[in-house]
């Protein structure tokens, strides 16, 4: 790998106390080009703009996928990743669906390690502080032929994040018209276009006072599938329920880790489809205790209520929340505060 270091770090100009998610990026980036049928030698260079031909395939046909992961620093300044093998596997799974060539494992891990070595000062200690890592790959070939590109760029950029207070209760609207994904489609892939297609319906929900949408199945809008860009969990009585993965559901690392931890703690779990009718009837019976989203960015995001057919349902606050218990457990593993019975932590050697 070729490494060109930044001449001067930008870090002293960053206000770490007032970070907004994903706005500031570290000093370096990882870049690898796929040309002539193979991935070339990767490089790390100072963070910078990239030049693209206006006819670049990605700008016209959206052939692009990405990942989201985090690096954490413990009390001894050791740096940890959380299940990075899962992100590696998933970006290739996403790539395959979008007809993008698989990325070599050694490049992915060397890239991450070298990048984190160079930019380690950007990771602050303390629970909630972390470095958000965004690997992505896109079709870079010039030309507007509607077919898979012959050239790609794989890039990794990093952005410091702090724990932030979300500013109040989150309400979600159950989708009755729009869909995020359909069977046979690309819902299970972290494909760029999936997110673009969410912005408009989400903006409509926002106008009606909901921060996010609970996506339902595209056929009948009956089964609850995901919460915005997160996987979704429900607690009915003391059972934790989540939707099974399928080609419409993103196979989240947080989701599968939460399921494992819940089982480890002796919480009863069910992986099965849950309908809006069951949600409403359990709310009416008073046995719907919690709803929350799960994903790398916020780990666990409690949902206070939901809207369906112009009616708003509001959950009561509870003391022994599964959402906070599971969040604490997973975060403690991520920040090396406790034993890691599942061997999920991955140490990044910085010396
Ligand atoms: C990334 C993502 C998730 C969460 O995945 P994690 O691996 O837990 O971060 C869930 N749903 C969608 C649609 C996503 O894009």
Short mmCIF file of C-alpha atoms and ligand atoms in Angstrom, two decimals:
data_model
loop_
_atom_site.label_atom_id
_atom_site.label_comp_id
_atom_site.label_asym_id
_atom_site.label_seq_id
_atom_site.Cartn_x
_atom_site.Cartn_y
_atom_site.Cartn_z
CA UNK A 1 0.00 0.00 0.00
CA UNK A 2 1.22 3.51 -0.81
CA UNK A 3 0.83 6.05 1.97
CA UNK A 4 1.06 9.78 1.52
CA UNK A 5 0.65 11.60 4.81
CA UNK A 6 -1.11 14.90 5.22
CA UNK A 7 1.39 17.71 5.71
CA UNK A 8 -0.57 19.25 8.51
CA UNK A 9 -3.41 17.84 10.62
CA UNK A 10 -6.73 19.66 10.69
CA UNK A 11 -7.50 18.29 14.12
CA UNK A 12 -6.74 21.45 16.10
CA UNK A 13 -9.48 23.29 14.21
CA UNK A 14 -12.16 20.74 15.21
CA UNK A 15 -14.59 21.48 18.03
CA UNK A 16 -15.03 18.00 19.46
CA UNK A 17 -17.63 19.24 21.93
CA UNK A 18 -20.02 20.27 19.17
CA UNK A 19 -19.75 17.62 16.50
CA UNK A 20 -22.66 17.07 14.20
CA UNK A 21 -22.96 13.59 12.76
CA UNK A 22 -20.94 13.05 9.59
CA UNK A 23 -19.91 16.61 8.82
CA UNK A 24 -16.19 16.58 9.54
CA UNK A 25 -13.70 14.11 8.18
CA UNK A 26 -10.24 13.09 9.35
CA UNK A 27 -6.91 13.87 7.69
CA UNK A 28 -6.65 10.79 5.50
CA UNK A 29 -8.64 8.58 3.17
CA UNK A 30 -8.14 5.14 1.67
CA UNK A 31 -8.56 4.76 -2.08
CA UNK A 32 -8.38 1.71 -4.31
CA UNK A 33 -9.18 1.61 -8.02
CA UNK A 34 -10.57 -1.27 -10.01
CA UNK A 35 -9.19 -0.94 -13.54
CA UNK A 36 -8.51 -3.49 -16.27
CA UNK A 37 -10.26 -6.26 -14.45
CA UNK A 38 -8.51 -6.00 -11.10
CA UNK A 39 -8.20 -4.02 -7.91
CA UNK A 40 -4.95 -2.05 -8.11
CA UNK A 41 -2.55 -1.37 -5.25
CA UNK A 42 -4.47 0.68 -2.67
CA UNK A 43 -3.26 3.96 -1.26
CA UNK A 44 -3.86 6.26 1.64
CA UNK A 45 -3.74 9.93 0.78
CA UNK A 46 -4.67 13.20 2.48
CA UNK A 47 -8.47 13.67 2.57
CA UNK A 48 -9.38 15.48 -0.63
CA UNK A 49 -11.93 15.95 -3.39
CA UNK A 50 -12.08 13.41 -6.18
CA UNK A 51 -12.30 14.25 -9.83
CA UNK A 52 -14.96 12.54 -11.89
CA UNK A 53 -16.02 12.58 -15.47
CA UNK A 54 -19.58 13.97 -15.74
CA UNK A 55 -20.59 10.78 -17.52
CA UNK A 56 -19.35 8.58 -14.65
CA UNK A 57 -21.69 5.64 -14.38
CA UNK A 58 -22.54 6.13 -10.70
CA UNK A 59 -23.98 9.60 -11.38
CA UNK A 60 -26.45 8.18 -13.88
CA UNK A 61 -27.27 4.66 -12.75
CA UNK A 62 -26.50 4.75 -9.06
CA UNK A 63 -24.21 1.75 -9.04
CA UNK A 64 -22.86 2.27 -5.53
CA UNK A 65 -22.90 0.58 -2.12
CA UNK A 66 -21.55 1.51 1.28
CA UNK A 67 -20.94 0.39 4.85
CA UNK A 68 -21.12 2.03 8.25
CA UNK A 69 -18.94 0.97 11.15
CA UNK A 70 -17.19 2.53 14.13
CA UNK A 71 -13.84 2.53 15.94
CA UNK A 72 -13.81 2.97 19.73
CA UNK A 73 -11.03 3.91 22.16
CA UNK A 74 -10.81 2.35 25.61
CA UNK A 75 -9.36 3.81 28.83
CA UNK A 76 -5.87 2.61 27.88
CA UNK A 77 -6.00 4.25 24.43
CA UNK A 78 -6.41 0.92 22.66
CA UNK A 79 -8.55 1.10 19.53
CA UNK A 80 -11.26 -1.44 18.80
CA UNK A 81 -13.54 -2.30 15.95
CA UNK A 82 -16.78 -4.19 16.46
CA UNK A 83 -17.31 -7.25 14.26
CA UNK A 84 -15.58 -5.71 11.20
CA UNK A 85 -15.69 -9.07 9.42
CA UNK A 86 -19.46 -8.60 9.24
CA UNK A 87 -19.08 -5.29 7.44
CA UNK A 88 -16.54 -6.79 5.09
CA UNK A 89 -18.85 -9.67 4.21
CA UNK A 90 -21.81 -7.38 3.83
CA UNK A 91 -20.21 -4.85 1.50
CA UNK A 92 -19.36 -7.73 -0.81
CA UNK A 93 -22.87 -9.09 -0.54
CA UNK A 94 -24.21 -5.65 -1.43
CA UNK A 95 -21.65 -5.30 -4.23
CA UNK A 96 -22.63 -8.62 -5.72
CA UNK A 97 -26.27 -7.52 -5.99
CA UNK A 98 -25.19 -4.32 -7.73
CA UNK A 99 -22.80 -6.17 -10.03
CA UNK A 100 -19.74 -4.57 -8.43
CA UNK A 101 -16.58 -6.72 -8.16
CA UNK A 102 -15.79 -8.18 -4.76
CA UNK A 103 -13.15 -6.29 -2.76
CA UNK A 104 -10.15 -8.26 -1.40
CA UNK A 105 -10.25 -8.93 2.32
CA UNK A 106 -6.61 -8.07 2.97
CA UNK A 107 -7.03 -4.67 1.31
CA UNK A 108 -10.09 -3.92 3.42
CA UNK A 109 -8.42 -4.77 6.72
CA UNK A 110 -5.01 -3.26 5.87
CA UNK A 111 -6.79 -0.13 4.73
CA UNK A 112 -8.76 0.16 7.96
CA UNK A 113 -5.74 -0.50 10.16
CA UNK A 114 -3.41 1.92 8.39
CA UNK A 115 -6.06 4.60 8.27
CA UNK A 116 -6.83 4.24 11.97
CA UNK A 117 -3.13 4.28 12.81
CA UNK A 118 -2.70 7.58 11.00
CA UNK A 119 -5.89 9.16 12.31
CA UNK A 120 -5.98 7.65 15.80
CA UNK A 121 -5.98 11.03 17.56
CA UNK A 122 -9.38 11.68 16.02
CA UNK A 123 -10.88 8.95 18.22
CA UNK A 124 -11.78 10.39 21.59
CA UNK A 125 -12.02 8.35 24.72
CA UNK A 126 -15.27 8.06 26.62
CA UNK A 127 -18.49 6.18 26.00
CA UNK A 128 -20.38 7.76 23.15
CA UNK A 129 -17.29 9.13 21.41
CA UNK A 130 -16.15 7.17 18.39
CA UNK A 131 -14.96 7.39 14.84
CA UNK A 132 -17.60 6.63 12.24
CA UNK A 133 -16.04 4.74 9.33
CA UNK A 134 -17.64 4.91 5.92
CA UNK A 135 -16.32 2.44 3.32
CA UNK A 136 -18.02 2.78 -0.07
CA UNK A 137 -17.60 1.72 -3.64
CA UNK A 138 -18.97 3.19 -6.82
CA UNK A 139 -18.86 2.82 -10.59
CA UNK A 140 -16.34 5.33 -11.92
CA UNK A 141 -16.22 4.46 -15.60
CA UNK A 142 -16.95 7.33 -17.95
CA UNK A 143 -19.81 6.76 -20.37
CA UNK A 144 -23.58 6.52 -20.20
CA UNK A 145 -24.01 2.93 -21.38
CA UNK A 146 -26.62 1.35 -19.13
CA UNK A 147 -24.55 -1.63 -18.12
CA UNK A 148 -22.19 -2.58 -15.31
CA UNK A 149 -19.13 -0.38 -15.20
CA UNK A 150 -15.59 -1.58 -15.95
CA UNK A 151 -14.05 0.77 -13.40
CA UNK A 152 -14.74 1.28 -9.70
CA UNK A 153 -13.38 3.21 -6.77
CA UNK A 154 -13.34 1.79 -3.26
CA UNK A 155 -12.86 4.54 -0.69
CA UNK A 156 -12.85 4.69 3.11
CA UNK A 157 -13.41 7.99 4.91
CA UNK A 158 -13.76 8.57 8.66
CA UNK A 159 -15.70 11.09 10.69
CA UNK A 160 -15.45 11.76 14.44
CA UNK A 161 -18.74 11.48 16.32
CA UNK A 162 -19.76 12.27 19.86
CA UNK A 163 -22.67 10.93 21.80
CA UNK A 164 -25.48 13.28 21.14
CA UNK A 165 -28.75 13.94 22.79
CA UNK A 166 -31.42 13.33 20.19
CA UNK A 167 -33.59 16.08 21.59
CA UNK A 168 -36.76 14.45 22.73
CA UNK A 169 -39.10 11.59 21.96
CA UNK A 170 -39.08 9.85 18.60
CA UNK A 171 -42.37 9.15 16.83
CA UNK A 172 -42.58 7.04 13.70
CA UNK A 173 -45.20 6.78 11.00
CA UNK A 174 -46.17 3.35 9.71
CA UNK A 175 -45.86 3.34 5.91
CA UNK A 176 -49.18 2.90 4.14
CA UNK A 177 -48.22 4.00 0.65
CA UNK A 178 -44.49 4.09 0.05
CA UNK A 179 -42.08 1.16 0.31
CA UNK A 180 -38.39 0.93 1.06
CA UNK A 181 -37.86 -2.46 -0.51
CA UNK A 182 -39.66 -5.17 -2.42
CA UNK A 183 -39.05 -8.89 -2.80
CA UNK A 184 -36.43 -9.58 -5.41
CA UNK A 185 -35.10 -6.06 -5.08
CA UNK A 186 -32.09 -4.52 -3.37
CA UNK A 187 -33.45 -3.91 0.15
CA UNK A 188 -30.93 -6.24 1.77
CA UNK A 189 -28.02 -4.37 0.16
CA UNK A 190 -26.60 -1.14 1.49
CA UNK A 191 -27.19 0.32 -1.94
CA UNK A 192 -26.99 4.10 -2.20
CA UNK A 193 -30.29 4.36 -4.06
CA UNK A 194 -32.25 2.77 -1.21
CA UNK A 195 -31.54 5.85 0.87
CA UNK A 196 -32.31 8.36 -1.87
CA UNK A 197 -35.73 6.72 -2.26
CA UNK A 198 -36.47 7.19 1.44
CA UNK A 199 -35.87 10.92 1.61
CA UNK A 200 -39.13 12.04 0.04
CA UNK A 201 -41.54 9.81 2.02
CA UNK A 202 -39.58 10.68 5.17
CA UNK A 203 -39.96 14.39 4.46
CA UNK A 204 -43.73 13.90 4.21
CA UNK A 205 -43.76 12.06 7.52
CA UNK A 206 -41.73 14.87 9.10
CA UNK A 207 -44.37 17.39 8.07
CA UNK A 208 -46.90 15.33 9.98
CA UNK A 209 -44.75 15.29 13.09
CA UNK A 210 -43.00 11.95 12.71
CA UNK A 211 -39.20 11.73 12.66
CA UNK A 212 -39.05 8.43 10.86
CA UNK A 213 -41.05 5.87 8.94
CA UNK A 214 -41.64 2.26 9.89
CA UNK A 215 -41.36 0.52 6.56
CA UNK A 216 -43.89 -2.18 5.85
CA UNK A 217 -44.00 -4.96 3.29
CA UNK A 218 -44.52 -3.65 -0.23
CA UNK A 219 -47.42 -6.04 -0.97
CA UNK A 220 -49.98 -5.19 1.64
CA UNK A 221 -48.28 -2.69 3.94
CA UNK A 222 -49.10 -5.06 6.74
CA UNK A 223 -45.86 -6.37 8.23
CA UNK A 224 -43.42 -4.06 10.00
CA UNK A 225 -39.98 -4.35 8.48
CA UNK A 226 -37.54 -1.58 9.37
CA UNK A 227 -37.46 1.70 11.27
CA UNK A 228 -36.03 4.35 8.95
CA UNK A 229 -32.48 3.18 8.31
CA UNK A 230 -32.47 0.89 11.33
CA UNK A 231 -33.69 -2.59 12.11
CA UNK A 232 -36.72 -2.72 14.34
CA UNK A 233 -37.44 -4.42 17.67
CA UNK A 234 -40.65 -4.72 19.66
CA UNK A 235 -41.17 -5.78 23.22
CA UNK A 236 -44.53 -7.39 23.85
CA UNK A 237 -44.84 -8.33 27.50
CA UNK A 238 -41.28 -9.49 28.14
CA UNK A 239 -40.61 -11.00 24.74
CA UNK A 240 -38.29 -9.25 22.33
CA UNK A 241 -39.47 -9.56 18.76
CA UNK A 242 -37.72 -8.67 15.52
CA UNK A 243 -38.42 -9.26 11.86
CA UNK A 244 -36.57 -12.11 10.15
CA UNK A 245 -33.98 -11.06 7.58
CA UNK A 246 -34.96 -11.51 3.95
CA UNK A 247 -34.16 -9.86 0.65
CA UNK A 248 -36.12 -6.83 1.87
CA UNK A 249 -34.35 -6.44 5.19
CA UNK A 250 -30.86 -5.18 5.88
CA UNK A 251 -29.02 -7.79 7.91
CA UNK A 252 -27.81 -5.40 10.63
CA UNK A 253 -24.78 -6.12 12.80
CA UNK A 254 -26.45 -4.34 15.71
CA UNK A 255 -29.64 -6.37 15.22
CA UNK A 256 -27.90 -9.73 15.30
CA UNK A 257 -25.69 -8.66 18.22
CA UNK A 258 -28.70 -7.51 20.23
CA UNK A 259 -30.44 -10.81 19.60
CA UNK A 260 -27.39 -12.71 20.87
CA UNK A 261 -27.00 -10.53 23.95
CA UNK A 262 -30.71 -10.79 24.77
CA UNK A 263 -30.53 -14.58 24.58
CA UNK A 264 -27.37 -14.53 26.72
CA UNK A 265 -29.23 -12.46 29.32
CA UNK A 266 -32.14 -14.89 29.31
CA UNK A 267 -34.55 -12.54 27.58
CA UNK A 268 -37.05 -14.41 25.47
CA UNK A 269 -36.64 -13.56 21.78
CA UNK A 270 -38.76 -14.25 18.74
CA UNK A 271 -37.65 -13.72 15.17
CA UNK A 272 -40.89 -13.55 13.23
CA UNK A 273 -43.02 -11.21 11.16
CA UNK A 274 -45.12 -8.78 13.19
CA UNK A 275 -48.14 -7.10 11.67
CA UNK A 276 -49.57 -3.64 12.25
CA UNK A 277 -52.73 -5.34 13.54
CA UNK A 278 -50.81 -7.22 16.21
CA UNK A 279 -48.96 -4.04 17.10
CA UNK A 280 -52.17 -2.09 17.58
CA UNK A 281 -53.97 -4.86 19.47
CA UNK A 282 -51.03 -5.32 21.82
CA UNK A 283 -50.91 -1.57 22.34
CA UNK A 284 -54.61 -1.61 23.21
CA UNK A 285 -54.14 -4.49 25.62
CA UNK A 286 -51.30 -2.59 27.27
CA UNK A 287 -48.73 -5.31 26.58
CA UNK A 288 -46.73 -3.41 23.97
CA UNK A 289 -43.97 -2.10 26.19
CA UNK A 290 -41.27 -0.92 23.83
CA UNK A 291 -40.33 -0.28 20.24
CA UNK A 292 -36.80 0.59 19.22
CA UNK A 293 -34.56 0.85 16.21
CA UNK A 294 -31.08 -0.68 16.11
CA UNK A 295 -28.09 0.37 14.02
CA UNK A 296 -24.43 1.29 14.25
CA UNK A 297 -24.88 5.07 14.31
CA UNK A 298 -27.01 5.34 17.45
CA UNK A 299 -26.90 1.68 18.63
CA UNK A 300 -30.42 1.71 20.02
CA UNK A 301 -33.03 4.37 19.37
CA UNK A 302 -36.17 4.15 21.53
CA UNK A 303 -39.43 4.94 19.79
CA UNK A 304 -42.04 6.68 21.90
CA UNK A 305 -45.00 6.19 19.64
CA UNK A 306 -46.28 5.49 16.17
CA UNK A 307 -48.86 6.79 13.76
CA UNK A 308 -51.15 4.65 11.64
CA UNK A 309 -54.24 5.67 9.66
CA UNK A 310 -54.19 9.15 11.13
CA UNK A 311 -54.16 7.88 14.68
CA UNK A 312 -51.25 8.34 17.05
CA UNK A 313 -50.37 5.63 19.55
CA UNK A 314 -48.14 6.57 22.45
CA UNK A 315 -46.25 4.12 24.63
CA UNK A 316 -45.92 4.59 28.36
CA UNK A 317 -42.51 5.18 29.87
CA UNK A 318 -41.08 2.15 31.62
CA UNK A 319 -38.36 1.68 34.21
CA UNK A 320 -36.83 -1.65 33.23
CA UNK A 321 -36.35 -0.87 29.57
CA UNK A 322 -34.84 -3.56 27.35
CA UNK A 323 -33.62 -0.82 25.01
CA UNK A 324 -31.40 0.78 27.64
CA UNK A 325 -30.25 -2.54 29.09
CA UNK A 326 -29.25 -3.91 25.69
CA UNK A 327 -27.63 -0.66 24.66
CA UNK A 328 -25.52 -0.61 27.81
CA UNK A 329 -24.42 -4.21 27.30
CA UNK A 330 -23.43 -3.80 23.69
CA UNK A 331 -21.68 -0.47 24.30
CA UNK A 332 -19.67 -1.95 27.17
CA UNK A 333 -18.41 -4.65 24.85
CA UNK A 334 -17.61 -2.12 22.11
CA UNK A 335 -15.59 0.10 24.47
CA UNK A 336 -13.73 -2.80 26.10
CA UNK A 337 -15.33 -2.17 29.48
CA UNK A 338 -16.31 -5.80 30.04
CA UNK A 339 -15.47 -9.32 28.94
CA UNK A 340 -16.40 -10.12 25.38
CA UNK A 341 -18.02 -13.56 25.60
CA UNK A 342 -18.77 -13.57 21.87
CA UNK A 343 -15.33 -12.49 20.63
CA UNK A 344 -16.72 -9.58 18.72
CA UNK A 345 -14.01 -7.03 19.49
CA UNK A 346 -11.16 -6.58 17.04
CA UNK A 347 -8.09 -4.74 18.28
CA UNK A 348 -6.41 -2.29 15.93
CA UNK A 349 -2.67 -2.28 16.61
CA UNK A 350 -1.40 1.27 16.42
CA UNK A 351 2.27 0.71 17.15
C1 LIG B 1 -27.15 -0.06 7.94
C2 LIG B 1 -28.59 -0.36 8.11
C3 LIG B 1 -29.10 -1.00 9.25
C4 LIG B 1 -28.27 -1.27 10.48
O1 LIG B 1 -27.16 -2.07 10.26
P1 LIG B 1 -25.98 -2.09 11.30
O2 LIG B 1 -25.05 -3.09 10.76
O3 LIG B 1 -26.53 -2.50 12.60
O4 LIG B 1 -25.43 -0.71 11.36
C5 LIG B 1 -30.44 -1.33 9.28
N1 LIG B 1 -31.25 -1.03 8.26
C6 LIG B 1 -30.81 -0.40 7.16
C7 LIG B 1 -31.77 -0.10 6.06
C8 LIG B 1 -29.46 -0.04 7.06
O5 LIG B 1 -29.03 0.60 5.99
#
